[in-house]
Structure formats: structure tokens, C-alpha cells
PDB file of C-alpha atoms in Angstrom:
ATOM      1  CA  MET A   1     127.189  16.585 -82.225  1.00 42.00           C
ATOM      2  CA  THR A   2     124.679  14.508 -83.887  1.00 45.00           C
ATOM      3  CA  LEU A   3     123.144  16.056 -86.743  1.00 46.00           C
ATOM      4  CA  ALA A   4     120.205  15.141 -88.477  1.00 45.00           C
ATOM      5  CA  PRO A   5     120.669  12.193 -91.562  1.00 40.00           C
ATOM      6  CA  ASP A   6     121.041  15.123 -94.435  1.00 44.00           C
ATOM      7  CA  ALA A   7     123.413  16.952 -92.372  1.00 46.00           C
ATOM      8  CA  ALA A   8     126.719  17.527 -93.977  1.00 51.00           C
ATOM      9  CA  PRO A   9     129.753  17.378 -92.079  1.00 42.00           C
ATOM     10  CA  THR A  10     131.136  19.066 -89.543  1.00 50.00           C
ATOM     11  CA  ARG A  11     134.301  20.118 -87.646  1.00 55.00           C
ATOM     12  CA  GLN A  12     134.311  20.549 -84.153  1.00 62.00           C
ATOM     13  CA  VAL A  13     136.267  23.469 -82.925  1.00 65.00           C
ATOM     14  CA  GLU A  14     139.371  22.954 -80.395  1.00 69.00           C
ATOM     15  CA  PRO A  15     138.076  22.869 -76.676  1.00 79.00           C
ATOM     16  CA  TRP A  16     137.392  26.371 -75.494  1.00 93.00           C
ATOM     17  CA  ARG A  17     136.999  27.644 -72.054  1.00 96.00           C
ATOM     18  CA  PHE A  18     135.723  30.641 -70.985  1.00 97.00           C
ATOM     19  CA  ARG A  19     136.565  32.215 -67.427  1.00 96.00           C
ATOM     20  CA  GLY A  20     137.508  28.717 -66.615  1.00 96.00           C
ATOM     21  CA  HIS A  21     134.469  26.700 -67.539  1.00 97.00           C
ATOM     22  CA  ALA A  22     134.312  24.270 -70.487  1.00 96.00           C
ATOM     23  CA  VAL A  23     132.273  25.552 -73.377  1.00 97.00           C
ATOM     24  CA  HIS A  24     131.181  23.413 -75.929  1.00 96.00           C
ATOM     25  CA  SER A  25     130.809  24.524 -79.772  1.00 95.00           C
ATOM     26  CA  LEU A  26     131.183  23.949 -83.329  1.00 94.00           C
ATOM     27  CA  SER A  27     132.070  25.503 -86.727  1.00 94.00           C
ATOM     28  CA  CYS A  28     132.585  24.077 -89.959  1.00 92.00           C
ATOM     29  CA  GLY A  29     132.227  25.861 -93.571  1.00 88.00           C
ATOM     30  CA  PRO A  30     134.458  27.400 -95.829  1.00 83.00           C
ATOM     31  CA  SER A  31     136.280  29.880 -93.781  1.00 59.00           C
ATOM     32  CA  ALA A  32     139.255  30.966 -95.878  1.00 57.00           C
ATOM     33  CA  SER A  33     137.115  31.393 -98.745  1.00 58.00           C
ATOM     34  CA  SER A  34     134.542  33.382 -97.476  1.00 57.00           C
ATOM     35  CA  ALA A  35     136.480  35.396 -95.124  1.00 60.00           C
ATOM     36  CA  ASP A  36     138.339  36.544 -98.640  1.00 59.00           C
ATOM     37  CA  GLN A  37     135.225  37.365-100.169  1.00 67.00           C
ATOM     38  CA  GLY A  38     134.611  39.737 -97.360  1.00 77.00           C
ATOM     39  CA  GLN A  39     131.272  37.686 -95.695  1.00 88.00           C
ATOM     40  CA  PRO A  40     130.795  37.828 -92.306  1.00 94.00           C
ATOM     41  CA  ALA A  41     131.150  34.608 -90.177  1.00 96.00           C
ATOM     42  CA  LEU A  42     128.141  33.407 -88.598  1.00 97.00           C
ATOM     43  CA  LEU A  43     127.723  32.355 -85.041  1.00 98.00           C
ATOM     44  CA  LEU A  44     124.422  30.870 -83.978  1.00 98.00           C
ATOM     45  CA  VAL A  45     122.975  30.948 -80.306  1.00 98.00           C
ATOM     46  CA  HIS A  46     120.030  28.730 -79.213  1.00 97.00           C
ATOM     47  CA  GLY A  47     117.107  29.251 -76.864  1.00 94.00           C
ATOM     48  CA  PHE A  48     116.318  28.276 -73.330  1.00 90.00           C
ATOM     49  CA  GLY A  49     116.589  24.558 -72.362  1.00 91.00           C
ATOM     50  CA  ALA A  50     118.465  23.790 -76.107  1.00 95.00           C
ATOM     51  CA  SER A  51     121.752  23.660 -77.720  1.00 96.00           C
ATOM     52  CA  THR A  52     123.770  23.326 -80.556  1.00 96.00           C
ATOM     53  CA  GLU A  53     121.820  20.616 -82.035  1.00 96.00           C
ATOM     54  CA  HIS A  54     118.673  22.843 -82.223  1.00 98.00           C
ATOM     55  CA  TRP A  55     120.113  24.405 -85.356  1.00 98.00           C
ATOM     56  CA  ARG A  56     120.705  20.683 -87.093  1.00 97.00           C
ATOM     57  CA  HIS A  57     118.814  21.841 -90.498  1.00 97.00           C
ATOM     58  CA  ASN A  58     120.211  25.264 -90.872  1.00 97.00           C
ATOM     59  CA  ILE A  59     123.962  24.315 -90.305  1.00 96.00           C
ATOM     60  CA  PRO A  60     124.508  22.248 -93.196  1.00 95.00           C
ATOM     61  CA  VAL A  61     122.825  24.799 -95.563  1.00 96.00           C
ATOM     62  CA  LEU A  62     124.303  27.867 -94.109  1.00 96.00           C
ATOM     63  CA  SER A  63     127.804  26.211 -94.773  1.00 94.00           C
ATOM     64  CA  ARG A  64     127.877  25.731 -97.696  1.00 93.00           C
ATOM     65  CA  SER A  65     128.599  29.507 -98.387  1.00 93.00           C
ATOM     66  CA  HIS A  66     129.261  30.805 -94.608  1.00 94.00           C
ATOM     67  CA  GLU A  67     131.960  29.924 -91.889  1.00 94.00           C
ATOM     68  CA  VAL A  68     129.252  28.751 -89.431  1.00 96.00           C
ATOM     69  CA  HIS A  69     129.538  28.605 -85.501  1.00 96.00           C
ATOM     70  CA  ALA A  70     127.043  26.962 -83.029  1.00 97.00           C
ATOM     71  CA  ILE A  71     127.464  27.687 -79.429  1.00 97.00           C
ATOM     72  CA  ASP A  72     126.074  26.137 -76.140  1.00 97.00           C
ATOM     73  CA  LEU A  73     125.526  28.777 -73.383  1.00 97.00           C
ATOM     74  CA  LEU A  74     126.993  28.193 -69.737  1.00 97.00           C
ATOM     75  CA  GLY A  75     124.208  26.094 -68.073  1.00 95.00           C
ATOM     76  CA  PHE A  76     122.945  24.740 -71.220  1.00 95.00           C
ATOM     77  CA  GLY A  77     123.558  21.696 -73.582  1.00 95.00           C
ATOM     78  CA  CYS A  78     127.153  20.165 -72.994  1.00 95.00           C
ATOM     79  CA  SER A  79     128.712  23.335 -71.826  1.00 96.00           C
ATOM     80  CA  ALA A  80     129.574  23.434 -67.981  1.00 96.00           C
ATOM     81  CA  LYS A  81     126.506  23.831 -65.319  1.00 96.00           C
ATOM     82  CA  PRO A  82     129.144  24.965 -62.186  1.00 94.00           C
ATOM     83  CA  ALA A  83     126.316  26.514 -59.354  1.00 88.00           C
ATOM     84  CA  GLU A  84     128.481  29.324 -58.507  1.00 87.00           C
ATOM     85  CA  LEU A  85     127.698  31.061 -61.650  1.00 91.00           C
ATOM     86  CA  ALA A  86     125.692  33.914 -61.625  1.00 90.00           C
ATOM     87  CA  TYR A  87     123.422  33.100 -64.848  1.00 91.00           C
ATOM     88  CA  GLY A  88     121.784  35.829 -67.102  1.00 90.00           C
ATOM     89  CA  GLY A  89     122.075  38.045 -69.837  1.00 92.00           C
ATOM     90  CA  VAL A  90     125.454  39.685 -68.295  1.00 94.00           C
ATOM     91  CA  LEU A  91     127.161  35.741 -68.626  1.00 95.00           C
ATOM     92  CA  TRP A  92     125.681  35.059 -71.883  1.00 96.00           C
ATOM     93  CA  ARG A  93     126.534  37.822 -73.409  1.00 97.00           C
ATOM     94  CA  ASP A  94     130.558  38.164 -72.197  1.00 98.00           C
ATOM     95  CA  GLN A  95     130.645  34.367 -73.279  1.00 98.00           C
ATOM     96  CA  LEU A  96     129.113  35.513 -76.832  1.00 98.00           C
ATOM     97  CA  VAL A  97     131.950  38.245 -77.242  1.00 98.00           C
ATOM     98  CA  ALA A  98     134.609  36.526 -75.774  1.00 98.00           C
ATOM     99  CA  TYR A  99     133.646  33.996 -78.362  1.00 98.00           C
ATOM    100  CA  VAL A 100     133.530  35.497 -81.530  1.00 98.00           C
ATOM    101  CA  GLN A 101     136.901  37.391 -80.424  1.00 97.00           C
ATOM    102  CA  GLU A 102     139.018  34.790 -79.358  1.00 96.00           C
ATOM    103  CA  ARG A 103     138.058  32.176 -81.688  1.00 95.00           C
ATOM    104  CA  ILE A 104     136.433  33.778 -84.527  1.00 95.00           C
ATOM    105  CA  GLY A 105     138.609  37.055 -84.561  1.00 95.00           C
ATOM    106  CA  ARG A 106     136.838  38.825 -87.508  1.00 94.00           C
ATOM    107  CA  PRO A 107     133.327  40.321 -88.054  1.00 96.00           C
ATOM    108  CA  THR A 108     129.983  37.945 -86.803  1.00 97.00           C
ATOM    109  CA  VAL A 109     126.381  38.299 -87.668  1.00 98.00           C
ATOM    110  CA  ILE A 110     125.374  36.452 -84.404  1.00 98.00           C
ATOM    111  CA  ALA A 111     121.772  34.787 -85.098  1.00 98.00           C
ATOM    112  CA  GLY A 112     120.077  33.538 -81.628  1.00 98.00           C
ATOM    113  CA  ASN A 113     116.130  32.559 -80.810  1.00 97.00           C
ATOM    114  CA  SER A 114     114.684  33.074 -77.351  1.00 95.00           C
ATOM    115  CA  LEU A 115     116.356  33.585 -74.440  1.00 93.00           C
ATOM    116  CA  GLY A 116     119.757  33.280 -77.403  1.00 96.00           C
ATOM    117  CA  GLY A 117     118.018  36.036 -79.261  1.00 96.00           C
ATOM    118  CA  PHE A 118     118.314  38.419 -76.086  1.00 96.00           C
ATOM    119  CA  ALA A 119     122.266  37.183 -75.834  1.00 96.00           C
ATOM    120  CA  ALA A 120     123.286  37.675 -79.331  1.00 98.00           C
ATOM    121  CA  LEU A 121     121.542  41.628 -79.075  1.00 98.00           C
ATOM    122  CA  ALA A 122     123.465  42.653 -75.946  1.00 97.00           C
ATOM    123  CA  ALA A 123     126.381  40.855 -77.785  1.00 98.00           C
ATOM    124  CA  GLY A 124     125.649  42.741 -81.268  1.00 98.00           C
ATOM    125  CA  ALA A 125     125.553  45.895 -79.607  1.00 98.00           C
ATOM    126  CA  ALA A 126     128.681  45.345 -77.149  1.00 98.00           C
ATOM    127  CA  LEU A 127     131.012  44.710 -80.134  1.00 98.00           C
ATOM    128  CA  GLY A 128     130.332  47.557 -81.955  1.00 97.00           C
ATOM    129  CA  PRO A 129     132.031  47.154 -85.303  1.00 94.00           C
ATOM    130  CA  GLU A 130     133.088  43.743 -84.519  1.00 96.00           C
ATOM    131  CA  ALA A 131     129.016  42.870 -85.416  1.00 97.00           C
ATOM    132  CA  ALA A 132     128.645  42.656 -88.791  1.00 97.00           C
ATOM    133  CA  GLY A 133     124.701  41.559 -88.128  1.00 98.00           C
ATOM    134  CA  VAL A 134     122.263  40.733 -85.628  1.00 98.00           C
ATOM    135  CA  VAL A 135     119.712  38.521 -85.918  1.00 98.00           C
ATOM    136  CA  LEU A 136     116.487  37.485 -83.637  1.00 98.00           C
ATOM    137  CA  LEU A 137     114.361  34.813 -83.956  1.00 98.00           C
ATOM    138  CA  ASN A 138     111.297  35.487 -81.547  1.00 97.00           C
ATOM    139  CA  ALA A 139     113.777  37.405 -79.007  1.00 95.00           C
ATOM    140  CA  ALA A 140     113.181  36.912 -75.452  1.00 92.00           C
ATOM    141  CA  GLY A 141     114.144  40.338 -73.253  1.00 91.00           C
ATOM    142  CA  PRO A 142     112.030  43.710 -71.620  1.00 89.00           C
ATOM    143  CA  PHE A 143     111.468  46.687 -73.217  1.00 92.00           C
ATOM    144  CA  SER A 144     111.774  49.678 -70.776  1.00 90.00           C
ATOM    145  CA  ASP A 145     108.132  51.151 -71.438  1.00 82.00           C
ATOM    146  CA  GLU A 146     106.607  48.137 -70.810  1.00 72.00           C
ATOM    147  CA  GLN A 147     103.786  48.484 -68.114  1.00 50.00           C
ATOM    148  CA  GLN A 148     103.336  44.676 -66.842  1.00 52.00           C
ATOM    149  CA  PRO A 149     106.108  43.984 -64.096  1.00 48.00           C
ATOM    150  CA  ALA A 150     109.053  42.325 -65.356  1.00 43.00           C
ATOM    151  CA  LYS A 151     109.378  38.696 -65.834  1.00 46.00           C
ATOM    152  CA  GLY A 152     112.900  37.101 -65.364  1.00 46.00           C
ATOM    153  CA  TRP A 153     113.618  34.330 -68.016  1.00 44.00           C
ATOM    154  CA  GLY A 154     112.156  31.552 -66.212  1.00 51.00           C
ATOM    155  CA  ALA A 155     108.711  32.962 -67.732  1.00 51.00           C
ATOM    156  CA  ILE A 156     108.305  30.474 -69.975  1.00 44.00           C
ATOM    157  CA  ALA A 157     108.603  27.548 -67.856  1.00 46.00           C
ATOM    158  CA  ARG A 158     107.078  29.331 -65.575  1.00 46.00           C
ATOM    159  CA  GLN A 159     103.511  29.792 -67.279  1.00 44.00           C
ATOM    160  CA  THR A 160     101.992  26.521 -66.199  1.00 39.00           C
ATOM    161  CA  ILE A 161     104.036  26.248 -63.110  1.00 45.00           C
ATOM    162  CA  GLY A 162     102.220  27.775 -59.626  1.00 48.00           C
ATOM    163  CA  ALA A 163     104.459  30.468 -58.271  1.00 52.00           C
ATOM    164  CA  ALA A 164     104.722  28.908 -54.814  1.00 50.00           C
ATOM    165  CA  LEU A 165     105.523  25.236 -56.343  1.00 51.00           C
ATOM    166  CA  LEU A 166     109.281  26.895 -57.354  1.00 56.00           C
ATOM    167  CA  LYS A 167     109.597  27.691 -53.179  1.00 63.00           C
ATOM    168  CA  SER A 168     109.983  23.970 -52.297  1.00 71.00           C
ATOM    169  CA  PRO A 169     113.336  22.399 -52.831  1.00 75.00           C
ATOM    170  CA  LEU A 170     111.161  18.895 -52.750  1.00 78.00           C
ATOM    171  CA  LEU A 171     108.423  20.414 -55.338  1.00 80.00           C
ATOM    172  CA  GLN A 172     111.395  21.568 -57.804  1.00 77.00           C
ATOM    173  CA  ARG A 173     113.066  18.216 -57.827  1.00 84.00           C
ATOM    174  CA  LEU A 174     109.942  16.633 -58.723  1.00 85.00           C
ATOM    175  CA  LEU A 175     109.075  19.248 -61.083  1.00 84.00           C
ATOM    176  CA  PHE A 176     112.479  18.900 -62.702  1.00 86.00           C
ATOM    177  CA  GLU A 177     111.951  15.115 -63.136  1.00 90.00           C
ATOM    178  CA  ASN A 178     108.852  15.767 -64.623  1.00 88.00           C
ATOM    179  CA  LEU A 179     109.980  18.157 -67.129  1.00 89.00           C
ATOM    180  CA  ARG A 180     112.855  16.335 -68.526  1.00 92.00           C
ATOM    181  CA  ARG A 181     111.062  13.158 -69.327  1.00 95.00           C
ATOM    182  CA  PRO A 182     110.750  12.711 -72.485  1.00 95.00           C
ATOM    183  CA  ALA A 183     106.861  12.827 -72.816  1.00 95.00           C
ATOM    184  CA  THR A 184     107.047  15.612 -71.100  1.00 94.00           C
ATOM    185  CA  ILE A 185     109.289  17.697 -73.726  1.00 95.00           C
ATOM    186  CA  ARG A 186     107.556  16.298 -76.482  1.00 96.00           C
ATOM    187  CA  ARG A 187     104.659  17.504 -75.091  1.00 95.00           C
ATOM    188  CA  THR A 188     106.179  21.136 -74.632  1.00 93.00           C
ATOM    189  CA  LEU A 189     107.030  21.226 -77.941  1.00 95.00           C
ATOM    190  CA  ASN A 190     104.091  20.280 -79.777  1.00 95.00           C
ATOM    191  CA  GLN A 191     102.495  23.528 -77.698  1.00 93.00           C
ATOM    192  CA  VAL A 192     105.382  25.615 -79.914  1.00 94.00           C
ATOM    193  CA  TYR A 193     105.628  24.327 -82.902  1.00 97.00           C
ATOM    194  CA  ILE A 194     102.928  24.617 -85.507  1.00 96.00           C
ATOM    195  CA  ASP A 195     103.800  22.372 -87.965  1.00 96.00           C
ATOM    196  CA  ARG A 196     105.029  19.377 -85.632  1.00 96.00           C
ATOM    197  CA  THR A 197     106.896  17.184 -88.698  1.00 96.00           C
ATOM    198  CA  ASN A 198     110.535  17.899 -86.721  1.00 97.00           C
ATOM    199  CA  VAL A 199     109.166  17.508 -83.444  1.00 97.00           C
ATOM    200  CA  ASP A 200     111.095  14.406 -83.752  1.00 97.00           C
ATOM    201  CA  ASP A 201     113.147  11.742 -80.798  1.00 97.00           C
ATOM    202  CA  ALA A 202     116.264  13.849 -82.227  1.00 97.00           C
ATOM    203  CA  LEU A 203     115.237  16.636 -80.649  1.00 97.00           C
ATOM    204  CA  VAL A 204     113.332  15.255 -77.699  1.00 97.00           C
ATOM    205  CA  GLU A 205     116.644  13.130 -77.102  1.00 97.00           C
ATOM    206  CA  ALA A 206     118.982  16.443 -77.598  1.00 96.00           C
ATOM    207  CA  ILE A 207     116.860  18.530 -74.877  1.00 96.00           C
ATOM    208  CA  ARG A 208     116.366  15.529 -72.345  1.00 96.00           C
ATOM    209  CA  ARG A 209     119.942  14.572 -72.458  1.00 96.00           C
ATOM    210  CA  PRO A 210     122.003  17.739 -71.383  1.00 95.00           C
ATOM    211  CA  SER A 211     119.338  17.442 -68.215  1.00 94.00           C
ATOM    212  CA  LEU A 212     120.955  14.228 -67.129  1.00 94.00           C
ATOM    213  CA  ASP A 213     124.392  16.181 -66.054  1.00 94.00           C
ATOM    214  CA  PRO A 214     125.436  16.590 -62.438  1.00 90.00           C
ATOM    215  CA  GLY A 215     124.840  20.320 -62.469  1.00 91.00           C
ATOM    216  CA  ALA A 216     121.743  20.377 -64.456  1.00 92.00           C
ATOM    217  CA  PHE A 217     119.253  20.680 -61.478  1.00 90.00           C
ATOM    218  CA  GLY A 218     121.449  23.737 -60.045  1.00 86.00           C
ATOM    219  CA  VAL A 219     120.956  25.396 -63.096  1.00 87.00           C
ATOM    220  CA  PHE A 220     117.146  24.651 -62.745  1.00 85.00           C
ATOM    221  CA  ARG A 221     116.766  26.392 -59.694  1.00 80.00           C
ATOM    222  CA  THR A 222     118.663  29.027 -60.385  1.00 77.00           C
ATOM    223  CA  VAL A 223     117.310  30.476 -63.718  1.00 68.00           C
ATOM    224  CA  PHE A 224     114.262  31.002 -62.285  1.00 64.00           C
ATOM    225  CA  ASP A 225     115.765  33.750 -60.727  1.00 68.00           C
ATOM    226  CA  ILE A 226     117.650  35.323 -63.449  1.00 69.00           C
ATOM    227  CA  PRO A 227     117.613  39.347 -63.660  1.00 71.00           C
ATOM    228  CA  ARG A 228     115.669  40.343 -66.940  1.00 72.00           C
ATOM    229  CA  GLY A 229     118.572  41.945 -68.009  1.00 80.00           C
ATOM    230  CA  GLN A 230     118.837  45.010 -69.902  1.00 89.00           C
ATOM    231  CA  PRO A 231     116.196  46.415 -72.085  1.00 93.00           C
ATOM    232  CA  LEU A 232     116.071  46.054 -75.015  1.00 96.00           C
ATOM    233  CA  ASP A 233     115.690  49.198 -76.219  1.00 95.00           C
ATOM    234  CA  GLU A 234     118.509  50.699 -74.679  1.00 96.00           C
ATOM    235  CA  LEU A 235     120.344  47.937 -76.387  1.00 97.00           C
ATOM    236  CA  PHE A 236     118.855  48.930 -79.898  1.00 97.00           C
ATOM    237  CA  ALA A 237     119.508  52.268 -79.573  1.00 96.00           C
ATOM    238  CA  VAL A 238     123.684  51.661 -78.827  1.00 96.00           C
ATOM    239  CA  LEU A 239     123.798  48.643 -82.091  1.00 97.00           C
ATOM    240  CA  GLN A 240     125.704  49.742 -84.647  1.00 96.00           C
ATOM    241  CA  ALA A 241     125.417  46.284 -87.013  1.00 97.00           C
ATOM    242  CA  PRO A 242     122.035  45.710 -88.981  1.00 97.00           C
ATOM    243  CA  LEU A 243     119.265  44.069 -87.455  1.00 98.00           C
ATOM    244  CA  LEU A 244     117.257  41.329 -89.104  1.00 98.00           C
ATOM    245  CA  LEU A 245     113.977  40.309 -86.938  1.00 98.00           C
ATOM    246  CA  LEU A 246     112.643  36.539 -87.838  1.00 98.00           C
ATOM    247  CA  TRP A 247     109.401  36.169 -86.668  1.00 98.00           C
ATOM    248  CA  GLY A 248     107.520  32.668 -86.337  1.00 97.00           C
ATOM    249  CA  ILE A 249     103.915  34.815 -86.028  1.00 96.00           C
ATOM    250  CA  ARG A 250     101.993  32.595 -84.191  1.00 96.00           C
ATOM    251  CA  ASP A 251     103.946  31.620 -81.535  1.00 94.00           C
ATOM    252  CA  PRO A 252     101.605  31.037 -78.471  1.00 89.00           C
ATOM    253  CA  TRP A 253     104.037  31.910 -75.626  1.00 88.00           C
ATOM    254  CA  ILE A 254     105.074  35.121 -76.122  1.00 86.00           C
ATOM    255  CA  ASN A 255     102.355  36.904 -78.243  1.00 87.00           C
ATOM    256  CA  ALA A 256     104.351  37.120 -81.337  1.00 91.00           C
ATOM    257  CA  ALA A 257     102.122  39.981 -82.887  1.00 89.00           C
ATOM    258  CA  GLY A 258     101.974  42.110 -80.216  1.00 89.00           C
ATOM    259  CA  ARG A 259     105.879  41.644 -79.161  1.00 92.00           C
ATOM    260  CA  ARG A 260     106.407  42.450 -83.119  1.00 94.00           C
ATOM    261  CA  ALA A 261     104.575  45.683 -82.461  1.00 93.00           C
ATOM    262  CA  SER A 262     106.860  46.679 -79.899  1.00 93.00           C
ATOM    263  CA  PHE A 263     109.974  45.812 -81.570  1.00 95.00           C
ATOM    264  CA  GLN A 264     108.511  48.179 -84.608  1.00 94.00           C
ATOM    265  CA  ARG A 265     108.256  50.781 -81.932  1.00 93.00           C
ATOM    266  CA  HIS A 266     112.207  50.827 -80.783  1.00 94.00           C
ATOM    267  CA  ALA A 267     114.522  48.730 -83.246  1.00 95.00           C
ATOM    268  CA  PRO A 268     116.282  50.858 -85.520  1.00 94.00           C
ATOM    269  CA  ALA A 269     114.484  52.348 -88.743  1.00 91.00           C
ATOM    270  CA  ALA A 270     116.477  49.961 -91.366  1.00 92.00           C
ATOM    271  CA  THR A 271     115.517  46.757 -89.509  1.00 97.00           C
ATOM    272  CA  THR A 272     114.717  44.263 -91.820  1.00 97.00           C
ATOM    273  CA  GLU A 273     111.637  41.583 -90.762  1.00 97.00           C
ATOM    274  CA  VAL A 274     110.729  38.383 -92.157  1.00 98.00           C
ATOM    275  CA  VAL A 275     107.235  36.920 -91.145  1.00 98.00           C
ATOM    276  CA  LEU A 276     106.630  33.341 -91.388  1.00 98.00           C
ATOM    277  CA  GLU A 277     103.609  30.691 -90.286  1.00 97.00           C
ATOM    278  CA  ALA A 278     105.426  29.376 -87.536  1.00 97.00           C
ATOM    279  CA  GLY A 279     106.080  29.322 -83.627  1.00 97.00           C
ATOM    280  CA  HIS A 280     108.353  30.009 -81.132  1.00 96.00           C
ATOM    281  CA  CYS A 281     111.252  28.089 -83.106  1.00 97.00           C
ATOM    282  CA  PRO A 282     110.852  28.858 -86.917  1.00 98.00           C
ATOM    283  CA  HIS A 283     114.705  27.956 -87.544  1.00 98.00           C
ATOM    284  CA  ASP A 284     113.647  24.175 -86.656  1.00 98.00           C
ATOM    285  CA  GLU A 285     110.175  24.307 -87.573  1.00 98.00           C
ATOM    286  CA  VAL A 286     110.319  25.832 -90.799  1.00 98.00           C
ATOM    287  CA  PRO A 287     114.254  25.617 -91.520  1.00 98.00           C
ATOM    288  CA  ASP A 288     114.104  26.174 -95.309  1.00 98.00           C
ATOM    289  CA  GLN A 289     112.430  29.522 -94.696  1.00 98.00           C
ATOM    290  CA  VAL A 290     114.412  30.852 -92.419  1.00 98.00           C
ATOM    291  CA  ASN A 291     117.620  29.487 -94.529  1.00 98.00           C
ATOM    292  CA  ALA A 292     116.317  31.190 -97.475  1.00 98.00           C
ATOM    293  CA  ALA A 293     115.532  34.477 -96.051  1.00 98.00           C
ATOM    294  CA  LEU A 294     118.910  34.346 -93.754  1.00 98.00           C
ATOM    295  CA  LEU A 295     120.830  33.851 -96.725  1.00 97.00           C
ATOM    296  CA  ASP A 296     119.087  36.673 -98.825  1.00 97.00           C
ATOM    297  CA  TRP A 297     119.986  39.342 -96.203  1.00 98.00           C
ATOM    298  CA  LEU A 298     123.541  38.051 -95.540  1.00 97.00           C
ATOM    299  CA  ALA A 299     124.028  38.388 -99.365  1.00 95.00           C
ATOM    300  CA  SER A 300     122.619  42.078 -98.660  1.00 94.00           C
ATOM    301  CA  LEU A 301     124.964  42.984 -96.286  1.00 94.00           C
ATOM    302  CA  PRO A 302     128.132  45.443 -97.173  1.00 87.00           C
ATOM    303  CA  PRO A 303     131.379  43.439 -97.703  1.00 80.00           C
ATOM    304  CA  ARG A 304     133.443  43.715 -94.572  1.00 65.00           C
ATOM    305  CA  GLN A 305     136.985  43.593 -93.699  1.00 53.00           C
ATOM    306  CA  ALA A 306     138.645  39.487 -94.581  1.00 45.00           C
ATOM    307  CA  CYS A 307     141.824  39.911 -92.725  1.00 42.00           C
ATOM    308  CA  ARG A 308     141.601  37.428 -90.054  1.00 44.00           C
ATOM    309  CA  PRO A 309     143.542  38.226 -86.617  1.00 42.00           C
ATOM    310  CA  GLU A 310     145.191  35.319 -84.837  1.00 42.00           C
ATOM    311  CA  HIS A 311     143.037  33.577 -82.392  1.00 42.00           C
ATOM    312  CA  ARG A 312     144.004  34.375 -78.831  1.00 39.00           C
TER     313      ARG A 312
END
């Protein structure tokens, strides 16, 4: 992993495999001392097309006080991209649950952006008391009472693409080649960052590089048909952990103001909300504000059991 120049040193965790497939992850921070103080670990989950590197401005700050992990979902980043996998919320939920249980081994706060937000919520609900909290940053996912037909995970990418275009393998290939061009990546990021200061060469390259992997085109072709996943309100209903919603309220992709209203109707009563003047990726656009809000919320959580089970 290549972090920004001001990043604190990180250590990559030992190789880990999920269902036989290589998963890229990293961890850093005061694991032993934070556990002794009853502080939860923190697991960061990227959004569509991103990777652990999208947390470049968060990991150095958060790891000063907490054990921080970040993971590439299967199909993205430096993790494996096998063609035979059924990509979607179930796979990524199970991947995160297994990582918490096998590699972290203690109560964990799971934070996710966009698609990673849905995976984080699903994993948090599945973990029950093993989840110390869930943080959603402009999370994707449907509500059961939405009137419009459900959209799959390719909805964001399809916004500027005709549906018929996606039915042709040749056109899919041409589209894929265009979308992974640095100029296209930068143009897309400029659409969803209100402050474009952090839309830099390092970020563009972090998104482009995984698209060069042999399996990347196969994942791209399948991702438009990924099922919508379990409704968010059903996940909220079984979530036992505290919930923090961090909104980039000027997100042009998801109508953040309207989506926030839907979350307010369905989220647990004790949910904490923080609204920021930012777009779809507030953790990278306004990282200082996100880090401060997240650390304040983490400090408000009750201490958790400090013992650490053996890694499996």
C-alpha cells in the first residue's frame, strides 16, 4: 500500500484467505494498549472501485489511538478477482464477518463508504455483540419501502451509460477501457468531490492500478447484475451496535439530502448523525472533519471486553 507522504508507518497483516481466495488487508496502531483500555478495533471498508488506499488520510490519524484495519473486498483493490464468485452483499458481508472473527478477534467498529457502507451494516448486523459499532459514510443500499424499482450495485456507474450498451461484450470492453483511463477516473472523481484538492495523481493511480489485474474486466462485467441486497431497514431492525451516520450532504450521486431523510425514518432511535459539506467520499475529501467526528463518537462508546481471543 502506498500512503500519502504524511502517513504514519503501517504494517500489512499476514496473508489471509477467504474461501480460498487471497484478500489484501492492512493493520496498524496500538493493538495491545487499546484492547487493554477497552477500546474497540476499527475496520475500514472502501466503496465501489476503490480500495484500502482510499483511507490514506484517515489511517494515520485513527491509528494513533486505535487498532485500525482496512480491507479490500473481493473483486476490488489488491484482493483476488475470481470469475466464479457470486459478487454482492452476501459475499462481502461474510468476508467482513470472517475477518473480524478470524483476524481481529475482539469487538470491532466497522466503517464503510458507499457500497462498503452496505457491507459494513450487513456485517455489523450479522456479528451481533461482536460488533462494537457501525459507521456509514454515504452508504449504498435499498429500503424496502422505496417506490422506484430496485437498482443493483452498478447504479452509480450506469448513471451516464445507456442500459443497452451494457448488453454487448464488445461495448462492455470498450467501456471498461475508457473508464480505467486516468483522465476518465479524474473526471469522475471531480464530479463527486466538492473540494477537489485531494483528487490527485495518487488517488487516480490507486483506482486505475487494480483495473489492470487479469480478472478486473470479468468483475466489471458481473457487477452490473449484482443483486440489490437485503433492505437497509431490515438490517437496522436487527443491528445491536451503536450507529454513526456521516453524510457528505452535497453528494451528487445519491441525492444525499433525500437519502438522509430515508435513513432518519428507519435508523435506530439512538443513531448519531454528522452532516458535512462534502460529496460522495467525505473521508477523503474532508478527512480532518471525518477523523474528528469519528474519534469523538468512538470516545463516547462504552468500554468493551478487553480480552483478545486467539486468531484462527
